[in-house]
XYZ file of C-alpha atoms in Angstrom:
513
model
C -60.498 26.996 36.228
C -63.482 25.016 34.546
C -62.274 21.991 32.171
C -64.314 21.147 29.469
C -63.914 17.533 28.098
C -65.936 15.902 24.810
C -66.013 12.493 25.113
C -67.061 10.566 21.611
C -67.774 7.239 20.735
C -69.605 4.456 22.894
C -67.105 3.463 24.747
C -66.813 3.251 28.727
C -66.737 7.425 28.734
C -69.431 7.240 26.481
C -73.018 9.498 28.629
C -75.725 7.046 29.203
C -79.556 7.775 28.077
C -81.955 8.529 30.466
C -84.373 5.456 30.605
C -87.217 7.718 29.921
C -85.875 10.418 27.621
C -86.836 9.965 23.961
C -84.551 8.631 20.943
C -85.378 11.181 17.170
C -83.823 9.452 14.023
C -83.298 11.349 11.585
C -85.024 9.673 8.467
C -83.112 10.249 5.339
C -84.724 12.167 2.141
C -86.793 10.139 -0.614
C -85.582 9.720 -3.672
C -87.329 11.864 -6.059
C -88.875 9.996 -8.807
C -87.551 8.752 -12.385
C -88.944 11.480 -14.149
C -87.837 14.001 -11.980
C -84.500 12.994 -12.287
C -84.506 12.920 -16.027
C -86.382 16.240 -16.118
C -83.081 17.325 -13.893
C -81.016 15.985 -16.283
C -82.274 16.959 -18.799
C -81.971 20.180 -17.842
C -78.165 20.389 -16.649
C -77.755 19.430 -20.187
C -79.557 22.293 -21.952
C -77.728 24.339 -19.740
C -74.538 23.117 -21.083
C -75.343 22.960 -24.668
C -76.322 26.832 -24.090
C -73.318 27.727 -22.541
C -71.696 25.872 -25.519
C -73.345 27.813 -28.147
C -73.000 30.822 -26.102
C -69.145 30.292 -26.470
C -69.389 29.356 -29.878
C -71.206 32.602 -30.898
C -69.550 34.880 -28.853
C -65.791 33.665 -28.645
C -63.368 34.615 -31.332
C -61.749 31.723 -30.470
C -64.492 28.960 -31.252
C -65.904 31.217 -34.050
C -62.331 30.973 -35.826
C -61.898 27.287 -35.726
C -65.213 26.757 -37.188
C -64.841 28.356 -39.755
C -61.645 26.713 -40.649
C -63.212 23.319 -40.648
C -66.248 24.793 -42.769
C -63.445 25.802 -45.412
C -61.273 23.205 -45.397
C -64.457 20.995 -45.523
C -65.399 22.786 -48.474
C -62.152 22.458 -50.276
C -62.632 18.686 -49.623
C -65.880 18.573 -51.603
C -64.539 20.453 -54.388
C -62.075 18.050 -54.591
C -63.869 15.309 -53.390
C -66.426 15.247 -56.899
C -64.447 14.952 -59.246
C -62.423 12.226 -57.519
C -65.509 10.574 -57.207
C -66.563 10.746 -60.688
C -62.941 9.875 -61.841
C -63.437 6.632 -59.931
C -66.639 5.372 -60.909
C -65.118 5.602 -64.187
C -62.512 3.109 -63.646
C -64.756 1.247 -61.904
C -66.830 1.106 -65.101
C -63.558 0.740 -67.484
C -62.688 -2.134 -65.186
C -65.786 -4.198 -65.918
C -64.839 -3.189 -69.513
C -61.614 -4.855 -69.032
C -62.827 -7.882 -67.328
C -65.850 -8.462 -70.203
C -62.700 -8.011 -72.883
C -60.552 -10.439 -70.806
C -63.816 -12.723 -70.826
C -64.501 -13.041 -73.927
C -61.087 -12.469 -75.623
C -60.523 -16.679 -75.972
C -63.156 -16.996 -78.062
C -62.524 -14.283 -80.097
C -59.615 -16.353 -81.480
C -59.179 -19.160 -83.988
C -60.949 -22.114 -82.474
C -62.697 -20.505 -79.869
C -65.714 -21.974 -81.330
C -64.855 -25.097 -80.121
C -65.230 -23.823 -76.283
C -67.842 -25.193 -74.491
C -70.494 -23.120 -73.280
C -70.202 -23.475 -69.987
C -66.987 -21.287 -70.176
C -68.101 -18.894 -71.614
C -70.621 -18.682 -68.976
C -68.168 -18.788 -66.384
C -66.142 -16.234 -67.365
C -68.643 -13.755 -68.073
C -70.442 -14.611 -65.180
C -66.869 -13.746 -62.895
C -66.663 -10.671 -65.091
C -70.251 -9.670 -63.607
C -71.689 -9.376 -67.453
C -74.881 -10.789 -68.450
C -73.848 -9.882 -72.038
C -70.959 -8.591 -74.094
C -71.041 -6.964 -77.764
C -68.277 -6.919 -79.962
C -68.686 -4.406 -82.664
C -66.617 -5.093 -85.605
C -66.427 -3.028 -88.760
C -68.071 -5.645 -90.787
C -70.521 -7.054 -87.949
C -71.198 -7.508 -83.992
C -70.798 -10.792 -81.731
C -72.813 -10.916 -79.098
C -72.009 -13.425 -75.936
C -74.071 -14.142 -73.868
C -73.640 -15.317 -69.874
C -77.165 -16.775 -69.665
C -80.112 -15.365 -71.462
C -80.540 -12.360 -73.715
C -81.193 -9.222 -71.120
C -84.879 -7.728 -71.462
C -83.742 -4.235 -71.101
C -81.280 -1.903 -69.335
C -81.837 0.813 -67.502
C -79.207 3.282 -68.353
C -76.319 3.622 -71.089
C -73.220 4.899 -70.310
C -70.915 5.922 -73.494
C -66.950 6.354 -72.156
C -65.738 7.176 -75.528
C -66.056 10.661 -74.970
C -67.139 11.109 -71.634
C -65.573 14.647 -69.948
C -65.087 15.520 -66.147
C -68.793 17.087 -65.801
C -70.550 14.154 -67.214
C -68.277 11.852 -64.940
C -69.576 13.953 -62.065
C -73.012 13.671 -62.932
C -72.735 9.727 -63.528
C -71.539 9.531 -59.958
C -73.849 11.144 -58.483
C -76.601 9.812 -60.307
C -74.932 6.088 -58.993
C -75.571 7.429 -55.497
C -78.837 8.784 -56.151
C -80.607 6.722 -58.028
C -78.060 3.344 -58.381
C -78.521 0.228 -57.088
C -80.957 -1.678 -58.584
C -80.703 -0.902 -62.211
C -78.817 -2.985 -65.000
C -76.764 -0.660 -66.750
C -75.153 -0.792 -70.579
C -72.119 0.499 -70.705
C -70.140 0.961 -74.209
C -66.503 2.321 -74.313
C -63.609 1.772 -77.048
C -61.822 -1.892 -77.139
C -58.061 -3.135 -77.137
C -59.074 -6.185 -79.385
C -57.680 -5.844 -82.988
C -59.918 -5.495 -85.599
C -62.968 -4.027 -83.308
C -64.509 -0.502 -83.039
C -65.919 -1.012 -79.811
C -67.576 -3.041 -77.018
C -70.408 -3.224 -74.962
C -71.521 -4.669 -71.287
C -74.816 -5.186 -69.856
C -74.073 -5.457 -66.040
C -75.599 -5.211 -62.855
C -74.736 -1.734 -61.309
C -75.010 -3.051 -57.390
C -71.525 -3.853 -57.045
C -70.290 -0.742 -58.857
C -72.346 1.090 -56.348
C -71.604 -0.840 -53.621
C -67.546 -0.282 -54.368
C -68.166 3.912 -54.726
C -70.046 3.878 -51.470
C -66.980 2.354 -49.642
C -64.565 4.556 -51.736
C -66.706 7.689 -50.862
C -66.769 6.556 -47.608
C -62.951 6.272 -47.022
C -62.609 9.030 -48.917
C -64.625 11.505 -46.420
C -63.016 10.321 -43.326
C -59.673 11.280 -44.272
C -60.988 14.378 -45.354
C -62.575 14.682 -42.232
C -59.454 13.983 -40.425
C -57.770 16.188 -42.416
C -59.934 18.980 -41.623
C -59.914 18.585 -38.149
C -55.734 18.227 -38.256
C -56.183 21.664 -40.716
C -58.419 23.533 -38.339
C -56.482 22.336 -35.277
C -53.629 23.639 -36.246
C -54.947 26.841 -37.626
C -56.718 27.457 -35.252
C -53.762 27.081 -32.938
C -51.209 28.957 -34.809
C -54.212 32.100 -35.141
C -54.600 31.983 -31.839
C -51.349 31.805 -30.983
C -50.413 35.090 -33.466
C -53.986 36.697 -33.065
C -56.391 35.520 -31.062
C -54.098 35.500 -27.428
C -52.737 39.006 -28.567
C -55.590 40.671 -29.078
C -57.204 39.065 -26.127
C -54.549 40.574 -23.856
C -54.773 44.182 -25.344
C -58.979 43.670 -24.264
C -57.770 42.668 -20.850
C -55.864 45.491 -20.963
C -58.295 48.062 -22.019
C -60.976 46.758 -19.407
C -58.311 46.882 -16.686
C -57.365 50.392 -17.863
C -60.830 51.410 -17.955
C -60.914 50.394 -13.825
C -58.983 52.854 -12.783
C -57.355 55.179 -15.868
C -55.475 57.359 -13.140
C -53.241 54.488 -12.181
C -50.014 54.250 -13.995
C -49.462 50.539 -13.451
C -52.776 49.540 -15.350
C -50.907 50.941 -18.732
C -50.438 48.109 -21.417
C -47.013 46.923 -21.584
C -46.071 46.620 -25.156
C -44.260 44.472 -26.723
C -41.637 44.350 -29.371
C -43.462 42.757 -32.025
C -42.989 44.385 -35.724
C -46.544 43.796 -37.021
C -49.786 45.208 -36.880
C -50.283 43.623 -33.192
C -47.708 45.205 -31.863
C -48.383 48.595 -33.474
C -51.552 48.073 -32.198
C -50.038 47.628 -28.251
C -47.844 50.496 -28.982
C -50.150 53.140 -29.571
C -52.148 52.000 -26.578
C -49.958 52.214 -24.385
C -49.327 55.740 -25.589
C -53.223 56.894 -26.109
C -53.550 55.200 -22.401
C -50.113 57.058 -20.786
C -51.956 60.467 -22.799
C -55.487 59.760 -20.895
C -53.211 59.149 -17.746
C -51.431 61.892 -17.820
C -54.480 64.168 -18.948
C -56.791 62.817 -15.771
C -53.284 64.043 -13.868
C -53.833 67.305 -14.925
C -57.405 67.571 -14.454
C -56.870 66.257 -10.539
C -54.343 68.979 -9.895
C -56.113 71.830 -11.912
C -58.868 70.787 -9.745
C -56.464 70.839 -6.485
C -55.418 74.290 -7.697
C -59.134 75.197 -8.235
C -60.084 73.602 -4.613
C -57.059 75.599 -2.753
C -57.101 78.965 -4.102
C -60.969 78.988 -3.672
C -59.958 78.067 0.060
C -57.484 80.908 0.157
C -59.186 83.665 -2.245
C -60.611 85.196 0.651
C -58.089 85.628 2.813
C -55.790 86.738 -0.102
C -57.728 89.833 -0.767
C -57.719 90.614 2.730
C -54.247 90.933 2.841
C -53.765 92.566 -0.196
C -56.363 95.367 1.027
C -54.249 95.853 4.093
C -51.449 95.994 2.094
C -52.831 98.567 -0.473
C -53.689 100.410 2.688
C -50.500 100.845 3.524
C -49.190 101.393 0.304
C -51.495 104.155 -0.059
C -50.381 105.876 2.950
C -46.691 105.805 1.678
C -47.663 107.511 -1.612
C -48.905 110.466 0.313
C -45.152 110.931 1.652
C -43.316 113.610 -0.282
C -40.072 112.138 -0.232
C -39.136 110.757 -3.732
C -37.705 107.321 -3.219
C -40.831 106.536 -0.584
C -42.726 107.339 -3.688
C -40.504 105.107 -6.347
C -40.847 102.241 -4.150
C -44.672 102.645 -3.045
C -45.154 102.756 -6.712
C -43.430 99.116 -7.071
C -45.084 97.947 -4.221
C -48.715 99.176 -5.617
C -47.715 97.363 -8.979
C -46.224 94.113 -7.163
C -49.480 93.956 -5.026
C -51.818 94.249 -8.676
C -49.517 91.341 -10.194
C -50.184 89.315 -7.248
C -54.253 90.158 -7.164
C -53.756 89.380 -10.964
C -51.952 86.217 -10.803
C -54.517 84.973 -8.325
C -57.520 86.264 -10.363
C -56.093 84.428 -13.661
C -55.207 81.080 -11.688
C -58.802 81.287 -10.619
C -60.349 81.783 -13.705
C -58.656 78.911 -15.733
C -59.732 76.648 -13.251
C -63.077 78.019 -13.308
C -65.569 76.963 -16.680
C -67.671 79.599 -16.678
C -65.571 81.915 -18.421
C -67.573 84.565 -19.794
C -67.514 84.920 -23.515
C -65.387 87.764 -24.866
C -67.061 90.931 -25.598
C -66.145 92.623 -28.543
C -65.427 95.713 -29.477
C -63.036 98.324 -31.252
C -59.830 100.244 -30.006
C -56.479 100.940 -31.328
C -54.085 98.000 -29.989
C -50.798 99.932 -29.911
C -51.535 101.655 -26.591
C -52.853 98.573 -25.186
C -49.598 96.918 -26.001
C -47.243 99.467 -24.429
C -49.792 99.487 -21.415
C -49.433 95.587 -21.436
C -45.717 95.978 -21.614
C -45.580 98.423 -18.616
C -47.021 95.638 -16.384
C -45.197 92.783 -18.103
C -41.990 94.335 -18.223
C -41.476 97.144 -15.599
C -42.612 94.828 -12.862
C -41.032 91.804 -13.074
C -38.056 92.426 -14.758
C -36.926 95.950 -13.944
C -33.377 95.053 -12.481
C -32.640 93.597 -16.248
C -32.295 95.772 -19.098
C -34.603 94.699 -21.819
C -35.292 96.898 -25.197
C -38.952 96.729 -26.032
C -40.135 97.832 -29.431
C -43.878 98.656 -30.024
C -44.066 98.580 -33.695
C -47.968 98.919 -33.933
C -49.673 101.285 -36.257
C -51.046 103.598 -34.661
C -54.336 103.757 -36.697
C -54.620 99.748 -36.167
C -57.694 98.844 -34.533
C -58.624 95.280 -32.978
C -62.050 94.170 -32.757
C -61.855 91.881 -29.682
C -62.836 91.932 -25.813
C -60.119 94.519 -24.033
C -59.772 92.911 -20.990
C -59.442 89.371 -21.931
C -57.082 90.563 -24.939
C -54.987 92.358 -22.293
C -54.495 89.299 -20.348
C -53.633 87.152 -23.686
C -50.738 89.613 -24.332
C -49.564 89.764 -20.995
C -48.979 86.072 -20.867
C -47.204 86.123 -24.097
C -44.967 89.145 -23.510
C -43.809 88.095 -20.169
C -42.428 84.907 -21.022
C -40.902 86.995 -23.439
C -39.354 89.341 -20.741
C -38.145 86.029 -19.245
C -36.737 84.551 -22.699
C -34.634 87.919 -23.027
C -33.570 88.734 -19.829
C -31.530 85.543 -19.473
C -29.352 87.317 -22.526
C -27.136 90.803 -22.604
C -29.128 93.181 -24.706
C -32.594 91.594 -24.273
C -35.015 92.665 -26.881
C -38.908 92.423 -27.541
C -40.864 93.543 -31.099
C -44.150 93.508 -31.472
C -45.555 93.636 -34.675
C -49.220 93.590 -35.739
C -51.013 93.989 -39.577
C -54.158 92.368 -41.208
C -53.979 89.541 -43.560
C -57.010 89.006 -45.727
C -59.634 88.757 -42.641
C -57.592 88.022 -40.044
C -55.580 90.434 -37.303
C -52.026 88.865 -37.185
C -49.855 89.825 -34.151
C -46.643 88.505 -33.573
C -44.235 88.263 -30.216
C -40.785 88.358 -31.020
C -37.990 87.610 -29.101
C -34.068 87.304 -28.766
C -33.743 84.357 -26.254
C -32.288 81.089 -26.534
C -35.502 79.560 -27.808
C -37.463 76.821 -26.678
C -36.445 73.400 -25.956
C -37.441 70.628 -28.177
C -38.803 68.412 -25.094
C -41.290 71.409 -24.316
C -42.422 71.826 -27.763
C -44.657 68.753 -27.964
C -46.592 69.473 -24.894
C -46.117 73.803 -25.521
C -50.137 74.730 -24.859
C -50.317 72.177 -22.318
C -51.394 72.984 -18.136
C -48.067 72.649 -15.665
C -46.465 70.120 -18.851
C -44.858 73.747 -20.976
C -43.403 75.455 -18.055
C -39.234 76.264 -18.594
C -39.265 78.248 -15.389
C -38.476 76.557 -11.808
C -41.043 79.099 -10.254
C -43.552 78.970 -13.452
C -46.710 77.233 -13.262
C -46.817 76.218 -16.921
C -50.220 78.198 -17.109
C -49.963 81.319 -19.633
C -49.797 79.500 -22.782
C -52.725 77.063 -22.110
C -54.761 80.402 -21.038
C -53.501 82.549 -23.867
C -54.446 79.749 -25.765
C -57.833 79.465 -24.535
C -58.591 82.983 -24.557
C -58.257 83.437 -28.089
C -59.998 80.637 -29.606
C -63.170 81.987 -27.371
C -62.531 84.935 -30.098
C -62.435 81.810 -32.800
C -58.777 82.228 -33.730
C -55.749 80.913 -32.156
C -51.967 81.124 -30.607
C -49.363 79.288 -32.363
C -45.467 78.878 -32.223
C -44.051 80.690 -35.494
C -40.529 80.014 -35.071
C -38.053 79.259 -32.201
C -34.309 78.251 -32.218
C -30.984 79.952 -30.698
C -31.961 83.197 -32.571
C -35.243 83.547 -30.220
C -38.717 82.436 -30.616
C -41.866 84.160 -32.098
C -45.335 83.414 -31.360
C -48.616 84.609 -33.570
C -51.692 85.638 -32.563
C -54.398 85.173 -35.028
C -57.894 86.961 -34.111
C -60.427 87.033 -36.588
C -61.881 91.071 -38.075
């Protein structure tokens, strides 16, 4: 046994170096310069802000709450102006106020005999570097210091509506600041039209500013609060839904063929859950579709495999069958004959399994013959084969004279799909009956199948023209309807189910003359 021990550190077990052998050091990495590092930075950054926008454009999600906050935001303005303008109008009827206040003491009896020097005061605390006092009979004019050179703007709030309140506003933002402003309105003094302030309009500015300011950030905050929780409760209702039914959908589209990838609806009453409900049923159809197109292709696959040796057998067998025919003895005859028309059934059945699974079927080609002896030589094969130990009544109610305009052969095998699962519908009943009826309407050859079974079960009469779904028999393969079906839209018309119930069932065949 070989031991292998590692021995780390420096200690006493620690292996010596050789005293000539050579010591590498490993020299760490520079530092790559400043503006590298920024450039790298720089970069990660763009990155991010891309994948950013990239979520913003392309998520619902992001998308949504956006434009929440744009809306809410823009509810905000609208109300946001004409708040403003309503307060830059108080603003101005509150240096009304305080000029009135002002200049109301010596507007009384002896206010002449107040010095000057309050009346500068208080106008000068009122922010007024003159007030007018327009009486019916004449105007007072006080002054704070000196008689103002000029204004810049008048401002009338007698009759001053929401619009023009707006516009003042905004023109105080604009353009305000640094202009001296006269500003008339009506008067609470008795025996006075009106009054009038010349005033500086920096403070009146300076006060909106910090009002507009206050005024946005709650609006702000209230549009992120809005969009938060809109944007929650959507996503919550809409967004998570319908991002589960896409999750869905992509996992469906994986693999279709597996059951367990069908969306689970839920039980949800609105439009969402509608929505989950007929996926889940358009998904269990394509499931249940790509079911039968594996096993039609199974069926295809085997009796390709088994064609060959099928004929082979049936040749021996017709062989034989042949060489009992040539015995005189009656019942050798009877039964060779069953045994030649068992053995054409079974070369038949195989044939018409083959060709539905085949899609080169040949398109039909037409032409005319009287259809009542086709029908009564459909019947014989339908009828006196399969069913000969049950007594069935079969009426061939055909003109005569009635000709069809279709391809014989592929006509024959419609009707022999339809009239034996009529054999099979009637034999199940004493006194089994079968009518067949045929007649033009307008341009179209009309042959019915009639019955007097039990009729067809409501389960089998969603899924009736279906492969392997329509099959009431334990030993049918759920086949003739879907190739009856087939075979006469090639001639552009159609098979349908006319009526069914306890009184027996009646199909249609419509082929275009």
């Amino acid at each position: 046994m070989v031991t292998l021990r590692v021995i780390r550190g420096d200690g006493e077990n620690a292996p010596e170096r050789e005293p000539g052998a050579r010591q590498r050091e490993i020299a760490p990495l520079p530092a790559p310069p400043p503006e590298r590092q920024r450039e790298t930075i720089a970069a990660k950054l763009r990155a991010r802000a891309h994948g950013a926008w990239a979520l913003i454009a392309h998520s619902l999600s992001a998308r949504l709450l956006l434009l929440t906050i744009f809306y809410v935001l823009l509810t905000e303005v609208l109300i946001l102006l004409p708040t403003l303008g309503r307060y830059h109008r108080s603003l101005l009827e509150s240096h009304i106020a305080s000029a009135e206040i002002a200049i109301l003491p010596f507007t009384e009896a002896g206010g002449a005999q107040l010095s000057e020097g309050l009346r500068q005061e208080l106008l000068a605390r009122a922010g007024a570097a003159a007030v007018m006092l327009m009486r019916p009979d004449q105007s007072e004019l006080f002054l704070a210091h000196e008689e103002p050179g000029h204004f810049d703007r008048t401002i009338d709030l007698r009759e001053q509506g929401l619009v023009p309140q707006i516009a003042d506003a905004i023109d105080c933002f604009v353009a305000g600041g640094n202009r001296t402003l006269r500003v008339i309105a009506a008067t609470r003094i008795i025996h006075a039209k009106a009054i009038e302030t010349i005033t500086d309009e920096r403070p009146i500015r300076a006060d909106l500013v910090s009002y507009a300011d206050r005024v946005v950030l709650v609006a702000l905050v209230i549009s992120l609060a809005t969009g938060l929780l809109v944007f929650l409760s959507l996503y919550a209702v809409l967004v998570r839904p319908m991002g589960r039914l896409t999750r869905a959908m992509i996992r469906f589209r994986e693999d279709p063929e597996d059951s367990s990838r069908i969306v689970q609806a839920s039980e949800r009453r609105d439009e969402i859950g509608q929505a989950e409900r007929e996926l889940a049923s358009m998904q269990r159809d394509i499931s249940d579709s790509l079911h039968q197109r594996a096993r039609l292709a199974a069926l295809g696959g085997a009796v390709a495999k088994i064609q060959h040796d099928l004929r082979n057998i049936l040749a021996s067998a017709q062989l034989a069958s042949d060489r009992l025919a040539r015995i005189d003895d009656p019942v050798v005859q009877r039964l060779a004959m069953r045994i030649v028309t068992s053995l054409d059934h079974a070369v038949t059945l195989a044939t018409r399994t083959m060709r539905f699974g085949r899609a080169d079927e040949h398109p039909p080609k037409r032409e005319r013959f009287p259809l009542a002896p086709l029908i009564d030589e459909v019947a014989d094969a339908a009828i006196a084969g399969d069913t000969a130990e049950a007594t069935i009544l079969f009426a061939n109610r055909v003109d005569p004279t009635l000709e069809a305009r279709a391809d014989r052969e592929q006509l024959f095998r419609l009707l022999l799909n339809l009239i034996r699962n009529a054999a099979e519908a009637a034999k199940a009943r004493d006194g089994g009956q079968i009518e067949v009826n045929a007649a033009r309407e307008n341009a179209t050859l009309s042959i019915r199948i009639r019955d007097n079974g039990s009729g067809i079960p409501e389960v089998v009469r969603a899924k009736l023209f279906q492969p392997f779904a329509a099959s009431t028999r334990s030993a049918g393969t759920g086949l003739g309807l879907a190739i009856a079906r087939d075979l006469a839209r090639a001639h552009q018309g159609d098979v349908v189910l006319e009526s069914t119930g306890d009184s027996g069932t009646c199909f249609r065949i419509d082929l275009p003359v």
